[in-house]
Amino acid sequence: MPISRRSFSIAAAGSLLAACSTSKEGKKFTVGMSQCNLGEPWRVQMNADVEAAAAKHPELKVLFKDAQNDTLKQRAHIEEFVSAGVDALIVTPKESQPLTEPIAKAYQAKIPVIVLDRAVVGDQFTTFIGADNRKIGRAAGEWLKKKLNGNGRIVELKGLMTSIPGQDRNQGFRDGIAGSSIEVIFEADMKWLEPDARKEMESALARFPKIDAVYAHNDPGAHGAYLAAQAAGREKDIVFVGIDALPQEGVAYVRQGILSATFQYPTGGAEAIDAVMKLRAAQTIPRQITLGSRVFTAENAAGGGEPLA
Ligand code: FRU
């Protein structure tokens, strides 16, 4: 059956469902949720969002697996879900390249696959749901350019560079500061992890007597950098910017004056369940669902931030 690049025709999954409705009469529609790790609050929130959205549909049952930040484990989890005959898969992959193959195999086995937050290579999945990381990175760059009057020395603490959000948040940021006198004097891959960010920032502080700002690819990274600067007595001289903007994490840091800005990266959990329900009802869904973002600063946080242009 030809599958258009822009929209997933549900004919294949529809025939699978028809087969299921005789063999699985009365059974729940089972969704396998492959989470790459639950070590960060953002991912705990994503699972909670999936669970809360699914709870509104008693006909759904979501099975959660946590790969604990281990790519091989996540590959195995996807294969296990396929062998178990789940009706749909939601995968939020640790890395793009190594997760591409098991996702493609599940899709070729006619299981609808929703790829959430971190993209994979190619088009062998049903839909990708996530915010535009390139746009978020560019907005962070433009925001810092304005804040520093087009001039300053920046530390960039990057997310895992084998994941597409890390690559896009880096490229977007570089586009955002282009044409200014801002200089990235230190950059390191902190792999999305607060302790790694803190360590990298300690090195940056030891090497550079003047740092004007830190751009971290997520709020845990920005917070780790802040703690390192605080331990060195230099946190007041540095502007900290992060990404995620969870109310209890990044937005709270902004309200406490720890971060100057955070850019929202929505989990997409509710949208993933929405997509599952549409696929279950044999509706066509777009190949890509792009979520919006907001910026939170000291000035606008109380009012719920501002949408990105
Ligand atoms: C959590 C996380 C978030 C980040 C997202 C990117 O694992 O690092 O902080 O925004 O993943 O995929």
mmCIF file of C-alpha atoms in Angstrom, residues 139-295:
data_model
loop_
_atom_site.group_PDB
_atom_site.id
_atom_site.type_symbol
_atom_site.label_atom_id
_atom_site.label_comp_id
_atom_site.label_asym_id
_atom_site.label_seq_id
_atom_site.Cartn_x
_atom_site.Cartn_y
_atom_site.Cartn_z
ATOM 1 C CA ALA A 139 14.769 32.717 19.888
ATOM 2 C CA ALA A 140 17.204 32.068 22.768
ATOM 3 C CA GLY A 141 20.051 33.510 20.662
ATOM 4 C CA GLU A 142 18.048 36.584 19.710
ATOM 5 C CA TRP A 143 16.950 37.067 23.311
ATOM 6 C CA LEU A 144 20.557 36.963 24.569
ATOM 7 C CA LYS A 145 21.716 39.202 21.730
ATOM 8 C CA LYS A 146 19.263 41.838 22.932
ATOM 9 C CA LYS A 147 19.987 41.277 26.623
ATOM 10 C CA LEU A 148 23.759 41.667 26.092
ATOM 11 C CA ASN A 149 23.415 44.549 23.615
ATOM 12 C CA GLY A 150 24.983 42.466 20.880
ATOM 13 C CA ASN A 151 28.232 41.905 22.719
ATOM 14 C CA GLY A 152 29.432 39.333 25.234
ATOM 15 C CA ARG A 153 31.174 36.073 26.054
ATOM 16 C CA ILE A 154 28.966 33.030 26.239
ATOM 17 C CA VAL A 155 29.213 29.458 27.495
ATOM 18 C CA GLU A 156 27.034 26.996 25.570
ATOM 19 C CA LEU A 157 26.139 23.791 27.421
ATOM 20 C CA LYS A 158 24.741 21.473 24.801
ATOM 21 C CA GLY A 159 22.239 18.644 25.043
ATOM 22 C CA LEU A 160 23.230 15.223 23.797
ATOM 23 C CA MET A 161 24.600 15.958 20.326
ATOM 24 C CA THR A 162 23.558 12.535 18.991
ATOM 25 C CA SER A 163 19.963 13.678 19.532
ATOM 26 C CA ILE A 164 18.227 16.037 17.129
ATOM 27 C CA PRO A 165 17.009 18.536 19.767
ATOM 28 C CA GLY A 166 20.665 19.045 20.798
ATOM 29 C CA GLN A 167 21.728 19.621 17.186
ATOM 30 C CA ASP A 168 18.807 21.964 16.439
ATOM 31 C CA ARG A 169 19.112 23.981 19.662
ATOM 32 C CA ASN A 170 22.785 24.514 18.817
ATOM 33 C CA GLN A 171 22.240 25.470 15.169
ATOM 34 C CA GLY A 172 19.248 27.693 15.930
ATOM 35 C CA PHE A 173 21.191 29.544 18.620
ATOM 36 C CA ARG A 174 24.114 30.167 16.278
ATOM 37 C CA ASP A 175 21.645 31.583 13.730
ATOM 38 C CA GLY A 176 20.129 33.769 16.469
ATOM 39 C CA ILE A 177 23.429 35.395 17.503
ATOM 40 C CA ALA A 178 24.723 35.705 13.937
ATOM 41 C CA GLY A 179 25.789 39.207 12.958
ATOM 42 C CA SER A 180 26.504 40.269 16.554
ATOM 43 C CA SER A 181 29.778 40.521 18.471
ATOM 44 C CA ILE A 182 28.717 37.729 20.804
ATOM 45 C CA GLU A 183 31.392 35.096 21.138
ATOM 46 C CA VAL A 184 30.905 31.501 22.298
ATOM 47 C CA ILE A 185 34.083 31.078 24.344
ATOM 48 C CA PHE A 186 33.356 27.603 25.720
ATOM 49 C CA GLU A 187 31.053 24.812 24.551
ATOM 50 C CA ALA A 188 30.547 21.311 25.877
ATOM 51 C CA ASP A 189 28.106 18.403 25.536
ATOM 52 C CA MET A 190 26.500 17.987 28.967
ATOM 53 C CA LYS A 191 24.170 15.290 27.579
ATOM 54 C CA TRP A 192 21.085 16.980 29.116
ATOM 55 C CA LEU A 193 22.402 16.165 32.614
ATOM 56 C CA GLU A 194 22.659 18.664 35.483
ATOM 57 C CA PRO A 195 25.752 17.098 37.133
ATOM 58 C CA ASP A 196 27.609 17.102 33.790
ATOM 59 C CA ALA A 197 26.624 20.731 33.180
ATOM 60 C CA ARG A 198 27.911 21.703 36.599
ATOM 61 C CA LYS A 199 31.250 20.012 35.959
ATOM 62 C CA GLU A 200 31.644 21.617 32.535
ATOM 63 C CA MET A 201 30.804 25.016 33.986
ATOM 64 C CA GLU A 202 33.479 24.554 36.668
ATOM 65 C CA SER A 203 36.015 24.120 33.848
ATOM 66 C CA ALA A 204 34.686 27.184 32.017
ATOM 67 C CA LEU A 205 34.868 29.309 35.192
ATOM 68 C CA ALA A 206 38.420 28.145 35.871
ATOM 69 C CA ARG A 207 39.518 29.096 32.348
ATOM 70 C CA PHE A 208 37.652 32.356 31.784
ATOM 71 C CA PRO A 209 37.678 35.266 34.247
ATOM 72 C CA LYS A 210 34.817 36.950 32.362
ATOM 73 C CA ILE A 211 31.662 35.084 31.329
ATOM 74 C CA ASP A 212 28.572 37.137 30.518
ATOM 75 C CA ALA A 213 26.007 34.436 29.891
ATOM 76 C CA VAL A 214 25.290 30.721 29.841
ATOM 77 C CA TYR A 215 23.002 29.226 27.232
ATOM 78 C CA ALA A 216 22.094 25.693 28.295
ATOM 79 C CA HIS A 217 19.989 23.416 26.091
ATOM 80 C CA ASN A 218 17.757 22.531 29.041
ATOM 81 C CA ASP A 219 16.863 23.919 32.464
ATOM 82 C CA PRO A 220 18.680 21.207 34.452
ATOM 83 C CA GLY A 221 21.823 22.207 32.524
ATOM 84 C CA ALA A 222 21.281 25.915 33.242
ATOM 85 C CA HIS A 223 20.699 25.130 36.919
ATOM 86 C CA GLY A 224 23.878 23.024 37.127
ATOM 87 C CA ALA A 225 25.833 25.925 35.615
ATOM 88 C CA TYR A 226 24.265 28.341 38.096
ATOM 89 C CA LEU A 227 25.317 26.147 41.036
ATOM 90 C CA ALA A 228 28.902 26.043 39.749
ATOM 91 C CA ALA A 229 28.945 29.850 39.369
ATOM 92 C CA GLN A 230 27.410 30.295 42.809
ATOM 93 C CA ALA A 231 30.107 28.089 44.374
ATOM 94 C CA ALA A 232 32.691 30.340 42.691
ATOM 95 C CA GLY A 233 30.894 33.502 43.876
ATOM 96 C CA ARG A 234 30.256 34.593 40.269
ATOM 97 C CA GLU A 235 26.543 33.874 39.722
ATOM 98 C CA LYS A 236 25.571 37.574 39.933
ATOM 99 C CA ASP A 237 27.821 38.456 36.960
ATOM 100 C CA ILE A 238 26.261 35.886 34.625
ATOM 101 C CA VAL A 239 22.920 35.671 32.792
ATOM 102 C CA PHE A 240 21.542 32.103 32.708
ATOM 103 C CA VAL A 241 19.155 30.917 29.989
ATOM 104 C CA GLY A 242 17.595 27.460 29.710
ATOM 105 C CA ILE A 243 14.926 25.491 27.862
ATOM 106 C CA ASP A 244 11.920 23.398 29.048
ATOM 107 C CA ALA A 245 10.019 25.837 31.311
ATOM 108 C CA LEU A 246 8.267 23.296 33.491
ATOM 109 C CA PRO A 247 6.236 25.275 36.039
ATOM 110 C CA GLN A 248 7.909 23.507 38.974
ATOM 111 C CA GLU A 249 11.407 23.696 37.440
ATOM 112 C CA GLY A 250 12.497 26.321 34.867
ATOM 113 C CA VAL A 251 9.666 28.788 35.514
ATOM 114 C CA ALA A 252 10.267 28.468 39.256
ATOM 115 C CA TYR A 253 13.984 29.212 38.646
ATOM 116 C CA VAL A 254 13.001 32.350 36.733
ATOM 117 C CA ARG A 255 10.743 33.476 39.585
ATOM 118 C CA GLN A 256 13.598 32.869 42.044
ATOM 119 C CA GLY A 257 16.006 34.924 39.920
ATOM 120 C CA ILE A 258 18.226 31.916 39.141
ATOM 121 C CA LEU A 259 17.476 31.953 35.406
ATOM 122 C CA SER A 260 16.874 35.114 33.387
ATOM 123 C CA ALA A 261 14.837 33.267 30.777
ATOM 124 C CA THR A 262 13.540 29.826 29.922
ATOM 125 C CA PHE A 263 11.926 28.693 26.684
ATOM 126 C CA GLN A 264 9.078 26.212 26.915
ATOM 127 C CA TYR A 265 9.494 22.764 25.412
ATOM 128 C CA PRO A 266 6.088 21.106 25.761
ATOM 129 C CA THR A 267 6.118 17.358 26.458
ATOM 130 C CA GLY A 268 3.500 16.552 23.808
ATOM 131 C CA GLY A 269 2.076 13.785 26.008
ATOM 132 C CA ALA A 270 -1.550 14.868 25.568
ATOM 133 C CA GLU A 271 -1.070 15.366 21.809
ATOM 134 C CA ALA A 272 0.381 11.857 21.507
ATOM 135 C CA ILE A 273 -2.738 10.346 23.083
ATOM 136 C CA ASP A 274 -4.878 12.540 20.857
ATOM 137 C CA ALA A 275 -3.027 11.092 17.846
ATOM 138 C CA VAL A 276 -3.547 7.544 19.161
ATOM 139 C CA MET A 277 -7.288 8.162 19.453
ATOM 140 C CA LYS A 278 -7.473 9.518 15.907
ATOM 141 C CA LEU A 279 -5.546 6.556 14.536
ATOM 142 C CA ARG A 280 -7.803 4.203 16.461
ATOM 143 C CA ALA A 281 -10.788 5.893 14.813
ATOM 144 C CA ALA A 282 -9.090 5.335 11.417
ATOM 145 C CA GLN A 283 -8.637 9.097 10.883
ATOM 146 C CA THR A 284 -5.747 10.482 8.886
ATOM 147 C CA ILE A 285 -3.243 12.480 10.920
ATOM 148 C CA PRO A 286 -0.433 14.749 9.714
ATOM 149 C CA ARG A 287 3.071 13.292 9.344
ATOM 150 C CA GLN A 288 4.370 16.029 11.617
ATOM 151 C CA ILE A 289 2.663 17.850 14.475
ATOM 152 C CA THR A 290 4.637 20.917 15.561
ATOM 153 C CA LEU A 291 3.967 22.236 19.052
ATOM 154 C CA GLY A 292 4.304 25.907 20.041
ATOM 155 C CA SER A 293 6.627 27.424 22.627
ATOM 156 C CA ARG A 294 6.672 30.377 25.046
ATOM 157 C CA VAL A 295 9.407 32.413 26.679
#
